[in-house]
Structures are given as structure tokens and as C-alpha cells.
Amino acid sequence: GLTSCATCDGAFYRNVPVCVVGGGDTACEEAVFLTKFASQVYLVHRRDSFRASAILAERALKHPKITPIWDTVVAEYIPDERGEMRAVRLENLVTKEERILEVKCVFVAIGHTPNTVAFQKALPTDKAGYLVKKHGSLTEIPGVFAAGDVVDPHYRQAVTAAGQGCMAAMDAERYLTGCCGEGTHSD
């Protein structure tokens, strides 16, 4: 009942109410995606407006199955007798009022921070902290390759990370064997 991937887990919550926590692009996208499955999507945000792009915010706000809940945070996850999600206790940050919202799952979409701190002195990163690649999996340092969640701000899926990992392994093999191509950093 608690996840960060609507694409992975949304279909498990057909015809039941769910909650998305966040107010950026990811939260609005996930909320709209979940309307394909859930009976109702509550979009809980700690502010009084979304930080998402105008088009994504508008799409979420206009959808009949999405209900925004402003100035609010999830204060507690409430399980049923089997330990599965039954509800959340919400707290309004302005009024301090609390209420119980019956949902079967909470999708957390409050941002993604790549775990690149260990590499930031050696490799360039973009403004969001993702490693910058030259092309393929090549980095600025010969013999160092990057793949997966540290370079991918868009898909953030295990299957895409695994695919990138495979490509990085192939580039590394080319580098180690001295074979021509992208893995050599010679082009």
C-alpha cells in the first residue's frame, strides 16, 4: 500500500481509492495515470498550488477522478488487521485540522534525488544532481561508465536501468579489450 511507482503498481489498485503525495510534474503525471485504474485519486500537496508545469497541473485539476487536497501532509499511515493500507491520517498545515482518508495505496511522488554525491567532485552533474554523460554510457573519465538512476531523470524504472547497465557493461568490455568503438573514449 505504499509505493513510488504508479507505472509499476497502479494496476494492482483497480476500482479502489488511492492517494498521490506531491505537487510537481511527477505527482500530476502519476495522478492522471492512476485514473486508468483507481476509482478515485486524491492528490495531497503541502502547498496551495502545484509546482508542476501549467499543462500537467491543469490536466490533473480538470480530471473528474482527481481530487486535490491542498496545504496538507500525510501524518500517519493506517493499516488494516492484515497490515495492508486502509487509510491515511492527513494534517492541514494551515488550519491544523486532521482527517482520516480511506485509501488502499499511497503513491509518493515528492521528487527524486540521484545518489551521486560520491562522484560529484570527479564527474560533472546537471542542476538536479544527475551525472552528465558524453554519449552512451561514457563519462568524462576514461574507464568510468554511468547508467541507471544516476543518469536518468525521466524513466526511473528498473527495466530501463537494467538496459542501461547492460549497455554500460558492453562499453566497459570494449574499453578493457581495446576494441574500437564507444567504450574506448577515443572518439
mmCIF file of C-alpha atoms in Angstrom:
data_model
loop_
_atom_site.group_PDB
_atom_site.id
_atom_site.type_symbol
_atom_site.label_atom_id
_atom_site.label_comp_id
_atom_site.label_asym_id
_atom_site.label_seq_id
_atom_site.Cartn_x
_atom_site.Cartn_y
_atom_site.Cartn_z
ATOM 1 C CA GLY A 1 0.000 0.000 0.000
ATOM 2 C CA LEU A 2 2.985 2.376 -0.140
ATOM 3 C CA THR A 3 4.939 2.838 -3.367
ATOM 4 C CA SER A 4 6.734 5.373 -5.525
ATOM 5 C CA CYS A 5 5.880 3.923 -8.933
ATOM 6 C CA ALA A 6 2.412 4.288 -10.436
ATOM 7 C CA THR A 7 3.578 2.619 -13.644
ATOM 8 C CA CYS A 8 4.754 -0.440 -11.698
ATOM 9 C CA ASP A 9 1.936 -0.765 -9.185
ATOM 10 C CA GLY A 10 -1.081 1.184 -10.429
ATOM 11 C CA ALA A 11 -2.849 -1.805 -11.976
ATOM 12 C CA PHE A 12 -2.939 -3.536 -8.578
ATOM 13 C CA TYR A 13 -5.357 -0.878 -7.345
ATOM 14 C CA ARG A 14 -8.293 -1.231 -9.718
ATOM 15 C CA ASN A 15 -11.581 0.271 -8.591
ATOM 16 C CA VAL A 16 -10.299 1.421 -5.200
ATOM 17 C CA PRO A 17 -9.358 4.908 -3.935
ATOM 18 C CA VAL A 18 -5.669 5.840 -3.875
ATOM 19 C CA CYS A 19 -3.622 8.841 -2.838
ATOM 20 C CA VAL A 20 -0.690 10.564 -4.551
ATOM 21 C CA VAL A 21 1.568 12.737 -2.396
ATOM 22 C CA GLY A 22 3.330 15.601 -4.170
ATOM 23 C CA GLY A 23 2.720 18.652 -6.291
ATOM 24 C CA GLY A 24 5.281 18.605 -9.063
ATOM 25 C CA ASP A 25 5.299 17.167 -12.561
ATOM 26 C CA THR A 26 5.778 13.597 -11.350
ATOM 27 C CA ALA A 27 2.859 13.789 -8.912
ATOM 28 C CA CYS A 28 0.481 15.229 -11.504
ATOM 29 C CA GLU A 29 1.567 12.715 -14.156
ATOM 30 C CA GLU A 30 1.183 9.795 -11.751
ATOM 31 C CA ALA A 31 -2.238 11.011 -10.591
ATOM 32 C CA VAL A 32 -3.513 11.226 -14.167
ATOM 33 C CA PHE A 33 -2.033 7.800 -14.972
ATOM 34 C CA LEU A 34 -3.711 6.234 -11.931
ATOM 35 C CA THR A 35 -7.158 7.360 -13.103
ATOM 36 C CA LYS A 36 -6.977 4.443 -15.567
ATOM 37 C CA PHE A 37 -7.273 2.075 -12.614
ATOM 38 C CA ALA A 38 -8.350 3.684 -9.344
ATOM 39 C CA SER A 39 -11.922 4.645 -8.510
ATOM 40 C CA GLN A 40 -10.685 7.970 -7.097
ATOM 41 C CA VAL A 41 -7.277 9.655 -6.889
ATOM 42 C CA TYR A 42 -6.591 12.103 -4.063
ATOM 43 C CA LEU A 43 -3.656 14.398 -4.812
ATOM 44 C CA VAL A 44 -2.251 15.574 -1.470
ATOM 45 C CA HIS A 45 0.070 18.580 -1.617
ATOM 46 C CA ARG A 46 1.676 20.595 1.159
ATOM 47 C CA ARG A 47 1.162 23.892 -0.656
ATOM 48 C CA ASP A 48 -1.889 25.724 -2.007
ATOM 49 C CA SER A 49 -0.941 25.249 -5.657
ATOM 50 C CA PHE A 50 1.035 22.775 -7.727
ATOM 51 C CA ARG A 51 4.656 23.361 -8.697
ATOM 52 C CA ALA A 52 4.093 21.245 -11.803
ATOM 53 C CA SER A 53 4.143 22.745 -15.271
ATOM 54 C CA ALA A 54 0.924 24.543 -16.163
ATOM 55 C CA ILE A 55 -0.215 21.883 -18.622
ATOM 56 C CA LEU A 56 0.302 18.975 -16.187
ATOM 57 C CA ALA A 57 -1.317 20.845 -13.300
ATOM 58 C CA GLU A 58 -4.311 21.755 -15.458
ATOM 59 C CA ARG A 59 -4.678 18.177 -16.680
ATOM 60 C CA ALA A 60 -4.761 16.920 -13.089
ATOM 61 C CA LEU A 61 -7.100 19.642 -11.844
ATOM 62 C CA LYS A 62 -9.600 19.114 -14.648
ATOM 63 C CA HIS A 63 -9.779 15.335 -14.332
ATOM 64 C CA PRO A 64 -13.057 14.234 -12.713
ATOM 65 C CA LYS A 65 -11.398 11.354 -10.825
ATOM 66 C CA ILE A 66 -8.708 13.552 -9.222
ATOM 67 C CA THR A 67 -9.407 15.497 -6.032
ATOM 68 C CA PRO A 68 -6.666 17.885 -4.878
ATOM 69 C CA ILE A 69 -6.161 18.282 -1.137
ATOM 70 C CA TRP A 70 -4.200 21.493 -0.504
ATOM 71 C CA ASP A 71 -1.895 22.596 2.335
ATOM 72 C CA THR A 72 -1.867 19.051 3.667
ATOM 73 C CA VAL A 73 0.602 16.318 4.575
ATOM 74 C CA VAL A 74 0.234 12.641 5.418
ATOM 75 C CA ALA A 75 0.763 12.407 9.175
ATOM 76 C CA GLU A 76 0.198 8.668 9.553
ATOM 77 C CA TYR A 77 -0.345 5.523 7.515
ATOM 78 C CA ILE A 78 -3.131 3.393 8.993
ATOM 79 C CA PRO A 79 -3.032 -0.367 8.293
ATOM 80 C CA ASP A 80 -5.889 -2.843 8.481
ATOM 81 C CA GLU A 81 -5.753 -6.026 10.594
ATOM 82 C CA ARG A 82 -3.588 -7.741 7.910
ATOM 83 C CA GLY A 83 -1.087 -4.887 7.862
ATOM 84 C CA GLU A 84 -2.255 -3.571 4.481
ATOM 85 C CA MET A 85 -3.034 0.090 3.840
ATOM 86 C CA ARG A 86 -6.519 1.045 4.997
ATOM 87 C CA ALA A 87 -6.291 4.825 5.358
ATOM 88 C CA VAL A 88 -4.072 7.825 5.991
ATOM 89 C CA ARG A 89 -4.357 10.493 8.631
ATOM 90 C CA LEU A 90 -3.996 13.874 6.963
ATOM 91 C CA GLU A 91 -2.983 17.114 8.650
ATOM 92 C CA ASN A 92 -3.781 20.510 7.154
ATOM 93 C CA LEU A 93 -0.711 22.698 7.668
ATOM 94 C CA VAL A 94 -2.742 25.927 7.758
ATOM 95 C CA THR A 95 -5.755 25.008 9.893
ATOM 96 C CA LYS A 96 -4.074 22.149 11.828
ATOM 97 C CA GLU A 97 -7.235 20.109 11.234
ATOM 98 C CA GLU A 98 -6.820 16.362 10.886
ATOM 99 C CA ARG A 99 -8.929 13.869 8.997
ATOM 100 C CA ILE A 100 -8.855 10.230 8.009
ATOM 101 C CA LEU A 101 -8.849 9.447 4.284
ATOM 102 C CA GLU A 102 -9.728 5.871 3.303
ATOM 103 C CA VAL A 103 -7.289 4.733 0.577
ATOM 104 C CA LYS A 104 -5.756 1.402 -0.405
ATOM 105 C CA CYS A 105 -2.411 2.786 -1.551
ATOM 106 C CA VAL A 106 -0.260 5.895 -1.262
ATOM 107 C CA PHE A 107 1.955 6.764 -4.218
ATOM 108 C CA VAL A 108 4.796 9.011 -3.060
ATOM 109 C CA ALA A 109 5.878 11.452 -5.779
ATOM 110 C CA ILE A 110 7.784 14.122 -3.898
ATOM 111 C CA GLY A 111 10.872 14.228 -6.051
ATOM 112 C CA HIS A 112 13.827 12.064 -6.869
ATOM 113 C CA THR A 113 17.385 12.787 -5.817
ATOM 114 C CA PRO A 114 20.041 10.737 -7.587
ATOM 115 C CA ASN A 115 22.611 9.168 -5.277
ATOM 116 C CA THR A 116 25.630 10.789 -6.921
ATOM 117 C CA VAL A 117 27.300 12.599 -4.009
ATOM 118 C CA ALA A 118 30.317 10.264 -4.065
ATOM 119 C CA PHE A 119 31.026 11.188 -7.693
ATOM 120 C CA GLN A 120 30.301 14.923 -7.760
ATOM 121 C CA LYS A 121 33.930 16.005 -7.270
ATOM 122 C CA ALA A 122 35.159 13.762 -10.090
ATOM 123 C CA LEU A 123 32.300 13.836 -12.602
ATOM 124 C CA PRO A 124 30.102 16.675 -13.826
ATOM 125 C CA THR A 125 26.445 16.709 -12.796
ATOM 126 C CA ASP A 126 23.466 18.675 -14.042
ATOM 127 C CA LYS A 127 21.450 21.089 -11.867
ATOM 128 C CA ALA A 128 19.371 18.228 -10.463
ATOM 129 C CA GLY A 129 22.460 16.200 -9.480
ATOM 130 C CA TYR A 130 22.371 13.599 -12.276
ATOM 131 C CA LEU A 131 25.698 12.562 -13.800
ATOM 132 C CA VAL A 132 26.356 14.083 -17.209
ATOM 133 C CA LYS A 133 27.443 11.600 -19.878
ATOM 134 C CA LYS A 134 29.293 12.371 -23.089
ATOM 135 C CA HIS A 135 27.245 9.826 -25.059
ATOM 136 C CA GLY A 136 26.119 6.263 -24.484
ATOM 137 C CA SER A 137 27.389 5.411 -21.021
ATOM 138 C CA LEU A 138 30.678 7.299 -21.366
ATOM 139 C CA THR A 139 31.697 9.830 -18.736
ATOM 140 C CA GLU A 140 34.477 12.396 -18.766
ATOM 141 C CA ILE A 141 36.846 9.902 -17.119
ATOM 142 C CA PRO A 142 38.214 7.079 -19.301
ATOM 143 C CA GLY A 143 37.139 3.700 -17.943
ATOM 144 C CA VAL A 144 34.251 5.125 -15.906
ATOM 145 C CA PHE A 145 30.757 4.439 -17.222
ATOM 146 C CA ALA A 146 27.394 5.563 -15.868
ATOM 147 C CA ALA A 147 23.919 4.045 -16.132
ATOM 148 C CA GLY A 148 20.545 3.831 -14.443
ATOM 149 C CA ASP A 149 19.065 6.106 -11.814
ATOM 150 C CA VAL A 150 22.200 8.270 -11.518
ATOM 151 C CA VAL A 151 21.833 9.430 -15.138
ATOM 152 C CA ASP A 152 18.112 9.006 -15.865
ATOM 153 C CA PRO A 153 15.742 11.735 -14.615
ATOM 154 C CA HIS A 154 12.904 10.650 -16.900
ATOM 155 C CA TYR A 155 12.051 6.945 -16.820
ATOM 156 C CA ARG A 156 13.301 5.858 -13.380
ATOM 157 C CA GLN A 157 12.305 2.233 -13.979
ATOM 158 C CA ALA A 158 14.215 -0.910 -13.044
ATOM 159 C CA VAL A 159 13.919 -2.266 -16.578
ATOM 160 C CA THR A 160 15.420 0.869 -18.161
ATOM 161 C CA ALA A 161 18.184 0.965 -15.539
ATOM 162 C CA ALA A 162 18.963 -2.690 -16.273
ATOM 163 C CA GLY A 163 19.090 -1.984 -20.002
ATOM 164 C CA GLN A 164 21.428 0.947 -19.455
ATOM 165 C CA GLY A 165 23.531 -1.242 -17.161
ATOM 166 C CA CYS A 166 23.854 -3.805 -19.944
ATOM 167 C CA MET A 167 24.965 -1.104 -22.382
ATOM 168 C CA ALA A 168 27.489 0.220 -19.844
ATOM 169 C CA ALA A 169 28.868 -3.307 -19.389
ATOM 170 C CA MET A 170 29.291 -3.636 -23.151
ATOM 171 C CA ASP A 171 31.044 -0.254 -23.287
ATOM 172 C CA ALA A 172 33.298 -1.324 -20.392
ATOM 173 C CA GLU A 173 34.205 -4.564 -22.172
ATOM 174 C CA ARG A 174 35.126 -2.607 -25.303
ATOM 175 C CA TYR A 175 37.238 -0.288 -23.195
ATOM 176 C CA LEU A 176 39.039 -3.136 -21.414
ATOM 177 C CA THR A 177 39.739 -5.099 -24.601
ATOM 178 C CA GLY A 178 40.837 -2.021 -26.502
ATOM 179 C CA CYS A 179 38.256 -2.662 -29.163
ATOM 180 C CA CYS A 180 37.301 0.246 -31.383
ATOM 181 C CA GLY A 181 34.100 1.985 -30.528
ATOM 182 C CA GLU A 182 32.367 3.959 -27.883
ATOM 183 C CA GLY A 183 33.887 2.083 -24.961
ATOM 184 C CA THR A 184 37.400 3.305 -25.786
ATOM 185 C CA HIS A 185 36.817 7.019 -25.172
ATOM 186 C CA SER A 186 38.895 7.502 -28.324
ATOM 187 C CA ASP A 187 36.209 9.080 -30.477
#
